[in-house]
CSV table of C-alpha atoms in Angstrom, one decimal:
chain,number,residue,atom,x,y,z
A,1,MET,CA,18.3,42.5,-14.8
A,2,THR,CA,17.4,42.0,-11.2
A,3,ASP,CA,17.8,44.1,-8.2
A,4,VAL,CA,16.7,43.2,-5.0
A,5,GLN,CA,15.4,45.3,-2.4
A,6,ILE,CA,14.4,43.6,1.1
A,7,THR,CA,13.0,45.7,4.0
A,8,ILE,CA,11.6,43.7,7.0
A,9,ASP,CA,10.3,45.9,9.6
A,10,ASN,CA,9.2,43.1,11.7
A,11,LYS,CA,8.5,39.4,11.4
A,12,THR,CA,7.6,38.3,14.8
A,13,TYR,CA,6.3,34.3,14.8
A,14,ALA,CA,3.4,33.6,16.7
A,15,GLY,CA,3.5,33.2,20.1
A,16,ALA,CA,7.2,34.5,20.6
A,17,THR,CA,7.8,37.2,22.8
A,18,GLN,CA,11.0,38.6,20.6
A,19,PRO,CA,10.8,39.7,17.1
A,20,THR,CA,13.2,37.0,15.1
A,21,ILE,CA,13.7,40.1,12.3
A,22,LYS,CA,13.7,43.9,13.1
A,23,ASN,CA,14.5,46.6,11.0
A,24,PHE,CA,16.6,44.7,8.6
A,25,GLN,CA,17.3,46.0,5.3
A,26,LEU,CA,19.4,44.8,2.0
A,27,SER,CA,19.9,45.3,-1.0
A,28,LEU,CA,21.1,43.0,-3.6
A,29,LYS,CA,22.5,43.9,-7.4
A,30,ALA,CA,21.7,42.2,-10.1
A,31,ASN,CA,23.6,38.7,-10.6
A,32,GLU,CA,25.7,39.6,-7.4
A,33,PHE,CA,26.6,36.4,-4.9
A,34,VAL,CA,25.8,37.4,-1.7
A,35,CYS,CA,26.6,35.1,1.3
A,36,LEU,CA,25.1,35.6,4.9
A,37,VAL,CA,27.0,34.5,7.3
A,38,GLY,CA,25.7,34.2,11.1
A,39,SER,CA,25.1,31.6,13.8
A,40,SER,CA,22.8,29.0,13.6
A,41,GLY,CA,19.2,30.0,15.0
A,42,CYS,CA,19.8,33.9,13.7
A,43,GLY,CA,16.9,34.0,11.6
A,44,LYS,CA,18.6,33.2,8.1
A,45,THR,CA,16.2,30.7,7.1
A,46,THR,CA,13.3,32.9,8.0
A,47,LEU,CA,14.4,35.7,5.8
A,48,LEU,CA,14.6,33.4,2.9
A,49,ASN,CA,11.3,31.9,3.3
A,50,CYS,CA,10.1,35.6,3.2
A,51,LEU,CA,12.0,36.1,0.4
A,52,SER,CA,10.5,32.6,-1.3
A,53,GLY,CA,7.0,33.9,-0.4
A,54,LEU,CA,6.8,30.6,1.9
A,55,ASP,CA,5.9,33.1,4.8
A,56,THR,CA,4.1,36.1,4.1
A,57,HIS,CA,3.5,36.8,7.9
A,58,TYR,CA,5.8,39.7,8.2
A,59,GLU,CA,5.6,43.8,8.0
A,60,GLY,CA,7.8,45.1,5.4
A,61,ASP,CA,8.2,45.1,1.7
A,62,ILE,CA,10.3,42.4,-0.6
A,63,GLN,CA,11.1,43.9,-4.3
A,64,VAL,CA,12.7,41.2,-6.8
A,65,GLY,CA,13.1,42.7,-10.5
A,66,GLU,CA,10.1,44.9,-11.6
A,67,GLN,CA,7.2,45.8,-9.4
A,68,HIS,CA,3.7,43.7,-9.5
A,69,THR,CA,4.9,40.6,-10.9
A,70,THR,CA,5.3,37.4,-9.4
A,71,PRO,CA,9.0,36.9,-9.2
A,72,LYS,CA,10.6,33.4,-10.4
A,73,ILE,CA,12.5,32.2,-7.2
A,74,GLY,CA,14.9,29.0,-7.1
A,75,TYR,CA,15.2,28.0,-4.1
A,76,ILE,CA,17.9,25.1,-2.9
A,77,PHE,CA,16.9,23.7,0.6
A,78,GLN,CA,18.9,22.3,3.7
A,79,ASN,CA,18.0,19.2,2.3
A,80,PRO,CA,17.3,18.3,-1.2
A,81,ARG,CA,13.4,17.6,-0.9
A,82,LEU,CA,12.6,16.0,-4.1
A,83,LEU,CA,10.0,13.9,-4.5
A,84,PRO,CA,11.1,10.4,-4.0
A,85,TRP,CA,8.8,8.8,-6.5
A,86,ARG,CA,9.5,10.9,-9.5
A,87,THR,CA,13.1,10.4,-11.3
A,88,VAL,CA,15.8,12.8,-11.2
A,89,ARG,CA,14.7,13.9,-14.7
A,90,GLU,CA,10.9,14.3,-14.0
A,91,ASN,CA,11.5,16.2,-10.5
A,92,ILE,CA,13.4,18.7,-12.6
A,93,GLU,CA,10.8,18.8,-15.5
A,94,LEU,CA,8.2,19.4,-12.8
A,95,VAL,CA,9.2,22.5,-12.0
A,96,LEU,CA,9.4,24.1,-15.4
A,97,ALA,CA,7.2,26.6,-16.8
A,98,PRO,CA,4.6,25.2,-19.4
A,99,ASN,CA,6.2,27.6,-22.4
A,100,GLN,CA,9.9,26.7,-21.2
A,101,SER,CA,11.8,24.4,-23.3
A,102,PRO,CA,13.0,21.0,-22.1
A,103,ALA,CA,16.6,21.3,-23.4
A,104,VAL,CA,18.0,23.3,-21.0
A,105,ILE,CA,17.5,19.8,-18.7
A,106,ASP,CA,19.8,17.8,-21.0
A,107,VAL,CA,22.4,20.8,-20.8
A,108,LEU,CA,22.3,20.8,-17.1
A,109,LEU,CA,21.8,17.5,-16.3
A,110,ASP,CA,25.5,17.3,-18.8
A,111,PHE,CA,27.3,19.9,-16.7
A,112,MET,CA,26.5,18.4,-13.4
A,113,GLN,CA,27.7,14.8,-14.9
A,114,LEU,CA,23.9,13.4,-14.0
A,115,THR,CA,23.2,12.4,-17.8
A,116,GLN,CA,23.4,8.6,-17.2
A,117,SER,CA,21.3,8.5,-13.9
A,118,GLN,CA,18.7,11.0,-15.2
A,119,HIS,CA,16.0,8.1,-15.1
A,120,GLU,CA,16.8,6.8,-11.7
A,121,TYR,CA,14.8,7.4,-8.7
A,122,PRO,CA,16.6,9.9,-6.0
A,123,GLU,CA,16.7,7.5,-3.4
A,124,ARG,CA,19.0,5.2,-5.6
A,125,LEU,CA,21.4,7.9,-5.3
A,126,SER,CA,24.0,9.5,-3.2
A,127,VAL,CA,23.8,12.6,-0.9
A,128,GLY,CA,25.9,14.3,-3.4
A,129,MET,CA,24.0,13.5,-6.3
A,130,ASN,CA,20.8,14.5,-4.7
A,131,ARG,CA,22.0,17.9,-4.1
A,132,ARG,CA,23.1,18.3,-7.7
A,133,VAL,CA,19.4,17.5,-8.8
A,134,ALA,CA,18.3,20.6,-6.5
A,135,ILE,CA,20.9,22.5,-7.5
A,136,ILE,CA,20.0,22.0,-11.4
A,137,ARG,CA,16.2,22.1,-10.5
A,138,ALA,CA,16.6,26.0,-9.2
A,139,PHE,CA,18.8,27.0,-11.9
A,140,ALA,CA,16.3,25.1,-14.6
A,141,VAL,CA,13.5,27.8,-13.8
A,142,ASN,CA,15.8,30.9,-14.5
A,143,PRO,CA,15.1,32.3,-11.4
A,144,ASP,CA,15.1,36.1,-10.8
A,145,LEU,CA,16.5,35.4,-7.2
A,146,LEU,CA,18.4,32.1,-6.5
A,147,LEU,CA,18.0,31.1,-2.3
A,148,MET,CA,20.4,28.7,-1.1
A,149,ASP,CA,20.3,27.2,2.8
A,150,GLU,CA,23.4,25.9,3.6
A,151,PRO,CA,23.2,23.2,0.7
A,152,PHE,CA,26.3,21.5,1.3
A,153,VAL,CA,26.1,21.1,5.3
A,154,SER,CA,25.5,17.3,5.4
A,155,LEU,CA,27.9,16.4,2.7
A,156,ASP,CA,31.7,15.4,3.3
A,157,PRO,CA,34.8,17.7,2.9
A,158,PRO,CA,35.6,16.5,-0.3
A,159,THR,CA,32.2,16.0,-2.5
A,160,ALA,CA,31.2,19.6,-0.7
A,161,ARG,CA,34.2,20.9,-2.7
A,162,ASP,CA,33.2,19.4,-5.8
A,163,VAL,CA,29.6,20.1,-6.1
A,164,ARG,CA,30.7,23.8,-4.8
A,165,ALA,CA,33.6,24.0,-7.3
A,166,LEU,CA,30.6,22.7,-10.2
A,167,LEU,CA,27.9,25.6,-8.7
A,168,LEU,CA,30.5,28.3,-9.1
A,169,GLN,CA,31.1,27.1,-13.0
A,170,LEU,CA,27.6,26.7,-13.2
A,171,TRP,CA,26.8,30.3,-11.8
A,172,GLN,CA,29.6,32.0,-14.0
A,173,GLN,CA,28.1,30.8,-17.2
A,174,ARG,CA,24.3,31.3,-16.2
A,175,PRO,CA,24.7,34.3,-13.6
A,176,HIS,CA,22.2,34.8,-11.3
A,177,THR,CA,21.5,36.7,-8.1
A,178,VAL,CA,22.2,34.7,-5.4
A,179,LEU,CA,21.4,34.9,-1.6
A,180,PHE,CA,23.6,31.8,0.0
A,181,VAL,CA,23.2,31.0,3.4
A,182,THR,CA,26.0,29.7,5.3
A,183,HIS,CA,28.0,29.7,8.6
A,184,ASP,CA,31.1,28.4,7.3
A,185,LEU,CA,33.5,31.6,6.7
A,186,ARG,CA,35.5,29.3,4.4
A,187,GLU,CA,32.9,28.5,2.2
A,188,ALA,CA,31.4,32.0,2.1
A,189,ILE,CA,34.9,33.4,1.1
A,190,THR,CA,35.2,30.7,-1.8
A,191,LEU,CA,31.7,31.5,-3.4
A,192,ALA,CA,30.8,35.4,-2.6
A,193,ASP,CA,31.2,38.6,-4.0
A,194,ARG,CA,29.9,40.1,-0.6
A,195,LEU,CA,29.5,38.9,2.8
A,196,ILE,CA,27.1,40.0,5.2
A,197,PHE,CA,27.5,39.2,8.9
A,198,LEU,CA,24.6,38.5,11.0
A,199,ALA,CA,23.7,38.9,14.5
A,200,SER,CA,20.8,37.3,16.3
A,201,THR,CA,17.5,37.9,18.4
A,202,PRO,CA,16.4,40.3,16.4
A,203,MET,CA,19.0,39.8,13.4
A,204,ARG,CA,20.4,42.5,12.1
A,205,VAL,CA,23.8,43.2,9.9
A,206,ILE,CA,26.7,43.8,11.9
A,207,SER,CA,28.8,44.2,8.5
A,208,ASP,CA,28.8,44.1,4.9
A,209,ILE,CA,32.2,43.3,3.6
A,210,VAL,CA,33.4,42.5,-0.3
A,211,VAL,CA,35.7,39.8,-1.0
A,212,PRO,CA,38.6,41.3,-2.5
A,213,ILE,CA,39.7,38.1,-4.2
A,214,PRO,CA,39.4,37.8,-8.0
A,215,ARG,CA,37.3,34.8,-9.0
A,216,THR,CA,40.5,33.3,-10.9
A,217,GLN,CA,42.1,32.6,-7.7
A,218,ARG,CA,39.3,31.3,-5.6
A,219,HIS,CA,40.6,27.9,-5.5
A,220,ASP,CA,43.9,29.0,-4.2
A,221,GLU,CA,43.3,27.9,-0.6
A,222,THR,CA,46.1,30.1,1.0
A,223,ALA,CA,44.5,33.2,-0.3
A,224,ILE,CA,41.2,32.6,1.3
A,225,GLU,CA,43.0,31.3,4.4
A,226,SER,CA,44.5,34.5,5.2
A,227,PHE,CA,41.4,36.6,4.2
A,228,ARG,CA,39.7,35.0,6.7
A,229,GLN,CA,42.3,35.4,9.1
A,230,GLN,CA,42.3,39.1,8.3
A,231,LEU,CA,38.4,39.3,8.6
A,232,LEU,CA,38.9,37.7,12.0
A,233,ASN,CA,41.3,39.9,13.1
A,234,ASN,CA,40.0,42.9,12.1
A,235,TYR,CA,36.6,42.6,13.1
A,236,PRO,CA,36.4,41.0,16.6
A,237,ASP,CA,32.3,40.6,16.2
A,238,ILE,CA,32.5,38.4,13.4
A,239,LYS,CA,34.6,35.9,15.7
A,240,LEU,CA,32.0,35.9,18.2
A,241,LEU,CA,29.5,34.8,15.8
A,242,LEU,CA,31.3,31.6,14.5
B,1,MET,CA,13.7,-23.1,2.7
B,2,GLN,CA,12.4,-24.7,0.0
B,3,SER,CA,9.6,-26.5,1.5
B,4,ASN,CA,8.0,-23.0,2.1
B,5,LYS,CA,6.9,-22.8,-1.6
B,6,TYR,CA,4.6,-25.5,-1.1
B,7,LEU,CA,2.9,-24.8,2.5
B,8,PRO,CA,0.0,-23.0,1.0
B,9,SER,CA,-1.0,-25.4,-1.3
B,10,LEU,CA,-0.6,-27.7,1.5
B,11,SER,CA,-2.7,-26.1,3.9
B,12,LEU,CA,-5.4,-25.8,1.5
B,13,LEU,CA,-5.3,-29.5,0.8
B,14,ILE,CA,-5.6,-30.6,4.2
B,15,PHE,CA,-9.0,-27.7,4.6
B,16,LEU,CA,-10.1,-29.5,1.5
B,17,ALA,CA,-9.7,-33.1,2.8
B,18,LEU,CA,-11.0,-32.2,6.6
B,19,TRP,CA,-14.3,-31.1,5.3
B,20,GLN,CA,-14.5,-34.2,3.3
B,21,GLY,CA,-13.7,-36.1,6.6
B,22,VAL,CA,-16.3,-34.0,8.6
B,23,ALA,CA,-19.0,-33.9,5.7
B,24,SER,CA,-18.9,-38.2,5.3
B,25,TYR,CA,-18.7,-38.6,9.2
B,26,LEU,CA,-21.7,-36.7,9.9
B,27,HIS,CA,-23.4,-37.8,6.7
B,28,SER,CA,-25.8,-34.7,6.5
B,29,ASN,CA,-27.7,-32.7,4.1
B,30,THR,CA,-26.7,-29.7,6.2
B,31,LEU,CA,-22.7,-30.3,5.6
B,32,PRO,CA,-22.8,-31.5,1.5
B,33,THR,CA,-19.0,-32.8,0.5
B,34,PRO,CA,-16.6,-30.8,-1.4
B,35,GLN,CA,-18.0,-32.9,-4.2
B,36,VAL,CA,-21.3,-32.7,-4.0
B,37,VAL,CA,-20.7,-28.8,-3.8
B,38,ALA,CA,-18.0,-28.7,-7.0
B,39,VAL,CA,-21.3,-30.2,-8.8
B,40,VAL,CA,-23.6,-27.8,-7.7
B,41,PHE,CA,-20.7,-24.7,-8.4
B,42,TRP,CA,-20.5,-26.1,-12.3
B,43,GLN,CA,-24.3,-26.4,-12.8
B,44,ALA,CA,-24.6,-22.9,-11.5
B,45,ILE,CA,-22.2,-21.2,-13.3
B,46,VAL,CA,-23.4,-23.6,-16.9
B,47,SER,CA,-26.9,-22.4,-16.1
B,48,GLY,CA,-25.8,-18.9,-16.1
B,49,GLN,CA,-27.6,-18.1,-12.9
B,50,LEU,CA,-24.4,-17.8,-10.7
B,51,PRO,CA,-22.4,-15.7,-13.1
B,52,PHE,CA,-25.7,-13.4,-14.1
B,53,HIS,CA,-26.1,-12.8,-10.0
B,54,LEU,CA,-22.4,-12.5,-9.3
B,55,GLY,CA,-22.4,-10.0,-12.1
B,56,MET,CA,-25.3,-7.8,-10.5
B,57,THR,CA,-23.5,-7.8,-7.2
B,58,LEU,CA,-19.8,-6.7,-9.0
B,59,LEU,CA,-21.6,-4.2,-10.8
B,60,ARG,CA,-23.4,-2.6,-7.6
B,61,LEU,CA,-19.9,-3.2,-5.9
B,62,VAL,CA,-17.8,-1.0,-8.5
B,63,VAL,CA,-20.5,1.7,-8.7
B,64,SER,CA,-20.6,1.8,-4.8
B,65,PHE,CA,-17.1,1.5,-4.7
B,66,SER,CA,-15.9,3.9,-7.3
B,67,ILE,CA,-18.3,6.7,-5.5
B,68,SER,CA,-17.8,6.4,-2.1
B,69,MET,CA,-13.6,6.5,-2.7
B,70,LEU,CA,-13.9,9.5,-5.2
B,71,LEU,CA,-16.0,11.1,-2.6
B,72,GLY,CA,-14.0,10.3,0.2
B,73,CYS,CA,-10.6,11.2,-0.9
B,74,ALA,CA,-12.0,14.4,-1.9
B,75,ILE,CA,-13.6,15.0,1.6
B,76,GLY,CA,-10.7,13.5,3.4
B,77,ILE,CA,-8.1,15.7,1.7
B,78,ALA,CA,-10.2,18.8,2.1
B,79,LEU,CA,-10.7,17.9,6.4
B,80,GLY,CA,-7.3,16.9,6.4
B,81,ARG,CA,-6.0,20.2,4.9
B,82,ASN,CA,-8.3,22.8,6.8
B,83,LYS,CA,-8.6,22.8,10.5
B,84,ALA,CA,-11.8,24.8,10.8
B,85,LEU,CA,-13.6,22.6,8.3
B,86,ASN,CA,-12.4,19.6,10.5
B,87,ALA,CA,-13.5,20.6,13.7
B,88,PHE,CA,-17.1,21.5,12.0
B,89,PHE,CA,-17.7,18.4,10.7
B,90,ASP,CA,-16.0,16.2,12.8
B,91,ASN,CA,-19.2,15.3,14.9
B,92,TRP,CA,-20.9,14.5,11.3
B,93,LEU,CA,-18.3,12.2,10.8
B,94,VAL,CA,-18.7,10.0,14.4
B,95,ILE,CA,-22.4,10.2,13.8
B,96,PHE,CA,-22.3,8.4,10.6
B,97,LEU,CA,-19.6,6.4,11.5
B,98,ASN,CA,-21.6,4.7,14.4
B,99,VAL,CA,-24.8,4.2,12.5
B,100,PRO,CA,-25.6,0.6,12.2
B,101,ALA,CA,-25.2,-0.6,8.9
B,102,LEU,CA,-28.3,-1.9,9.1
B,103,VAL,CA,-30.3,0.9,10.2
B,104,THR,CA,-29.1,2.9,7.0
B,105,ILE,CA,-30.3,0.3,4.6
B,106,ILE,CA,-33.4,0.3,6.0
B,107,LEU,CA,-34.0,4.0,6.4
B,108,CYS,CA,-32.8,4.4,2.7
B,109,TYR,CA,-35.4,1.7,1.3
B,110,VAL,CA,-37.9,3.3,3.6
B,111,TRP,CA,-37.2,6.9,2.5
B,112,PHE,CA,-36.5,6.1,-1.4
B,113,GLY,CA,-38.4,3.1,-2.4
B,114,LEU,CA,-36.7,-0.1,-2.8
B,115,VAL,CA,-35.1,1.1,-6.1
B,116,GLU,CA,-31.6,0.7,-7.4
B,117,PRO,CA,-30.2,3.9,-6.0
B,118,ALA,CA,-31.8,3.4,-2.8
B,119,ALA,CA,-29.4,0.2,-2.4
B,120,ILE,CA,-26.5,2.2,-3.7
B,121,LEU,CA,-27.0,4.9,-1.8
B,122,ALA,CA,-27.1,2.9,1.5
B,123,VAL,CA,-23.7,1.2,0.5
B,124,VAL,CA,-22.1,4.6,-0.3
B,125,ILE,CA,-23.1,5.9,3.5
B,126,ASN,CA,-21.7,2.8,4.9
B,127,LYS,CA,-18.8,3.1,3.6
B,128,LEU,CA,-17.8,6.9,2.8
B,129,PRO,CA,-16.9,7.5,6.5
B,130,ASN,CA,-14.4,5.3,6.8
B,131,VAL,CA,-12.7,6.6,3.5
B,132,ILE,CA,-12.8,10.0,4.8
B,133,VAL,CA,-10.9,9.0,8.2
B,134,THR,CA,-8.2,7.1,6.5
B,135,ILE,CA,-7.6,9.8,3.8
B,136,ARG,CA,-7.5,12.9,6.6
B,137,GLU,CA,-5.1,10.6,8.9
B,138,GLY,CA,-2.9,10.4,5.3
B,139,THR,CA,-3.4,14.1,4.7
B,140,ARG,CA,-2.6,15.0,8.1
B,141,SER,CA,0.7,13.1,7.8
B,142,LEU,CA,1.8,14.7,4.8
B,143,ASP,CA,5.6,16.3,4.4
B,144,THR,CA,5.4,19.8,4.7
B,145,ASP,CA,9.0,20.2,3.2
B,146,LEU,CA,7.5,18.8,0.0
B,147,MET,CA,4.6,20.9,0.1
B,148,ASP,CA,6.8,24.2,0.7
B,149,MET,CA,8.7,22.9,-2.3
B,150,ALA,CA,5.9,22.6,-4.5
B,151,ARG,CA,4.5,26.2,-3.4
B,152,CYS,CA,8.0,27.8,-3.7
B,153,TYR,CA,8.3,26.4,-7.6
B,154,HIS,CA,4.7,27.5,-8.1
B,155,PHE,CA,3.1,24.3,-8.7
B,156,SER,CA,-0.5,24.4,-9.7
B,157,LYS,CA,-3.0,22.9,-7.6
B,158,THR,CA,-3.4,19.5,-9.9
B,159,LYS,CA,0.3,18.8,-10.4
B,160,THR,CA,0.7,19.2,-6.4
B,161,ILE,CA,-2.2,16.9,-5.9
B,162,ARG,CA,-1.0,14.3,-8.6
B,163,HIS,CA,2.8,14.7,-8.0
B,164,VAL,CA,3.2,15.3,-4.2
B,165,ILE,CA,0.0,14.6,-2.5
B,166,LEU,CA,-1.5,11.0,-4.2
B,167,PRO,CA,2.0,9.5,-3.9
B,168,GLN,CA,1.9,10.1,-0.1
B,169,LEU,CA,-1.3,9.2,0.0
B,170,GLN,CA,-1.1,6.0,-1.4
B,171,PRO,CA,-0.5,3.5,1.4
B,172,PHE,CA,-3.8,5.2,3.0
B,173,LEU,CA,-5.2,4.6,-0.4
B,174,MET,CA,-4.5,0.7,-0.4
B,175,GLY,CA,-5.9,0.4,3.1
B,176,ALA,CA,-9.3,2.1,2.5
B,177,THR,CA,-9.5,-0.2,-0.7
B,178,ARG,CA,-8.7,-3.4,0.8
B,179,SER,CA,-10.7,-2.7,3.9
B,180,GLY,CA,-13.4,-1.0,1.9
B,181,LEU,CA,-13.8,-4.0,-0.5
B,182,ALA,CA,-14.2,-6.3,2.7
B,183,LEU,CA,-16.8,-4.0,4.1
B,184,ILE,CA,-18.8,-3.4,0.9
B,185,TRP,CA,-19.3,-7.0,-0.4
B,186,LYS,CA,-20.7,-7.9,3.4
B,187,ILE,CA,-23.1,-4.7,3.2
B,188,ILE,CA,-24.0,-5.5,-0.6
B,189,LEU,CA,-25.4,-9.0,0.3
B,190,VAL,CA,-28.1,-7.5,2.7
B,191,VAL,CA,-29.1,-4.5,1.0
B,192,GLU,CA,-29.7,-7.2,-1.7
B,193,LEU,CA,-31.3,-9.4,0.6
B,194,LEU,CA,-33.6,-7.0,1.8
B,195,GLY,CA,-34.8,-5.2,-1.4
B,196,ARG,CA,-33.6,-5.9,-4.5
B,197,SER,CA,-34.9,-9.1,-6.7
B,198,ASN,CA,-31.1,-10.1,-7.9
B,199,GLY,CA,-27.7,-10.5,-6.9
B,200,MET,CA,-26.0,-12.9,-4.5
B,201,GLY,CA,-27.4,-11.4,-1.3
B,202,TYR,CA,-31.1,-12.5,-3.1
B,203,GLN,CA,-30.1,-16.1,-4.3
B,204,LEU,CA,-28.7,-16.6,-0.7
B,205,HIS,CA,-31.7,-15.7,0.5
B,206,LEU,CA,-33.5,-17.9,-1.6
B,207,PHE,CA,-31.3,-21.2,-0.7
B,208,PHE,CA,-31.8,-20.3,3.1
B,209,GLN,CA,-35.5,-20.5,2.7
B,210,MET,CA,-35.0,-24.1,0.9
B,211,PHE,CA,-31.9,-25.2,3.3
B,212,ASP,CA,-30.0,-25.5,0.2
B,213,VAL,CA,-26.5,-25.6,1.4
B,214,ALA,CA,-24.9,-26.8,-1.0
B,215,SER,CA,-25.8,-23.6,-3.5
B,216,ILE,CA,-24.6,-21.5,-0.6
B,217,LEU,CA,-21.1,-22.6,-0.4
B,218,ALA,CA,-21.2,-23.0,-4.1
B,219,TYR,CA,-22.0,-19.2,-4.1
B,220,THR,CA,-19.9,-18.7,-1.3
B,221,ILE,CA,-16.6,-20.4,-3.1
B,222,ALA,CA,-17.5,-17.9,-6.2
B,223,PHE,CA,-17.6,-14.8,-3.9
B,224,VAL,CA,-14.0,-15.8,-1.9
B,225,ALA,CA,-12.6,-16.3,-5.6
B,226,VAL,CA,-13.6,-13.2,-7.3
B,227,ILE,CA,-12.0,-11.0,-4.1
B,228,GLN,CA,-8.8,-13.2,-4.7
B,229,LEU,CA,-8.4,-12.3,-8.6
B,230,ILE,CA,-8.7,-8.8,-7.5
B,231,GLU,CA,-5.9,-8.9,-5.0
B,232,CYS,CA,-3.8,-11.0,-7.3
B,233,PHE,CA,-4.4,-9.1,-10.7
B,234,ILE,CA,-5.4,-5.5,-9.2
B,235,LEU,CA,-3.9,-4.6,-5.8
B,236,LYS,CA,-0.8,-6.7,-5.7
B,237,PRO,CA,0.7,-5.0,-9.0
B,238,LEU,CA,-0.7,-1.6,-7.8
B,239,ASP,CA,1.3,-2.1,-4.6
B,240,LYS,CA,4.1,-3.2,-6.7
B,241,LYS,CA,4.3,-0.2,-9.1
B,242,ALA,CA,3.8,2.3,-6.1
B,243,LEU,CA,6.8,0.8,-4.6
B,244,ARG,CA,9.1,0.3,-7.6
B,245,TRP,CA,11.2,4.2,-6.4
B,246,ARG,CA,12.0,2.7,-3.2
B,247,ARG,CA,15.7,1.3,-2.3
């Protein structure tokens, strides 16, 4: 099981006058679903890039799972980032480790209702379908840590709701430690075990709140809405973020 | 729009008619009629002369083209991805781009003798800088989002090149191929004319000394036909295959 321990003492971009992230600490328990909520530009994507190993220019230490191993990271980017010249299935096959059985792809495709479209090219499919492919790709590597960077941001609300529901079901079947970035509080409450609110320049944690609504009642819009109101009333800081 | 289908054949017919008209009007040895050229063409094929010399030239084309494309891609990708390397070699590239083809050919023959490797080397040196520049441009325009994705999911080097980089370079590769073929054809003829005892260039040189215009034209037609065949049966299908994923 994978615990994640993040310490970033200082992350300053070359040429920037102020650090983007300073004295930031966060730990995630195994199979915990954590949402980072903050205004855009506060450094959330920077944090994910550090976690995924895309950005190594920071001072600090990130530990995913056991020490001295390269963690497997599933990253669902803001845009799907599929290879347009490979079919849906090929896109997923490409990320599998050499010793991994491709049978996992069939299961995931079936779950996301994409079995019919597996030999199509991404540009011929809808945006929502491309998102689902990106989600499958991230789950297929069986990651130690799953990163999601506002993956539903360009979808229309009904499609976003459907894909979100599918994501939740999939996650409940195959639990992973998830770090999910969003600036939509309602979305965060629907998905997360724990909410982390972030302020910007430099990025820091304002509050760390456990979502008390049980998983079985997350589809209940009124429960979510009332918790949202309660949050906004109890923590005036949060209101300023959104 | 039905008539558009016939326009290419019509234009070809009119071209032949014009040629016939001018040739009959001048009635000179320096401009034979299409009919005479066709007969010479046929005889050259039957005698085996034209296939042999065309074959030699094609062989040199294939060898020098493959070498310059492979080397050019490797160097072009390296320069496009590495700023320091590019800053260092940029001047070299400019020098080689601007040395006249004739100079490299003469120098290669002077330094290495009138031998086959010298001929191939001369062609490669002429073509290589063009490929490098084209592929370097392509590499600079690679999508960083997709490169990040490949890195994040631990794609190996070969996997990244095959599935992420090459498909993006495809239009640049096709461009380098087309301009390369046209350029290499022309340079090979000069190379053969100056220092080889077979091939199209050598033959054309002979015909020039004998003022045999009909043979020159017959060889030219063979030449154009080969290029058209390469375009229709190799390059166009490649284009089509590469574009199948687009909407």
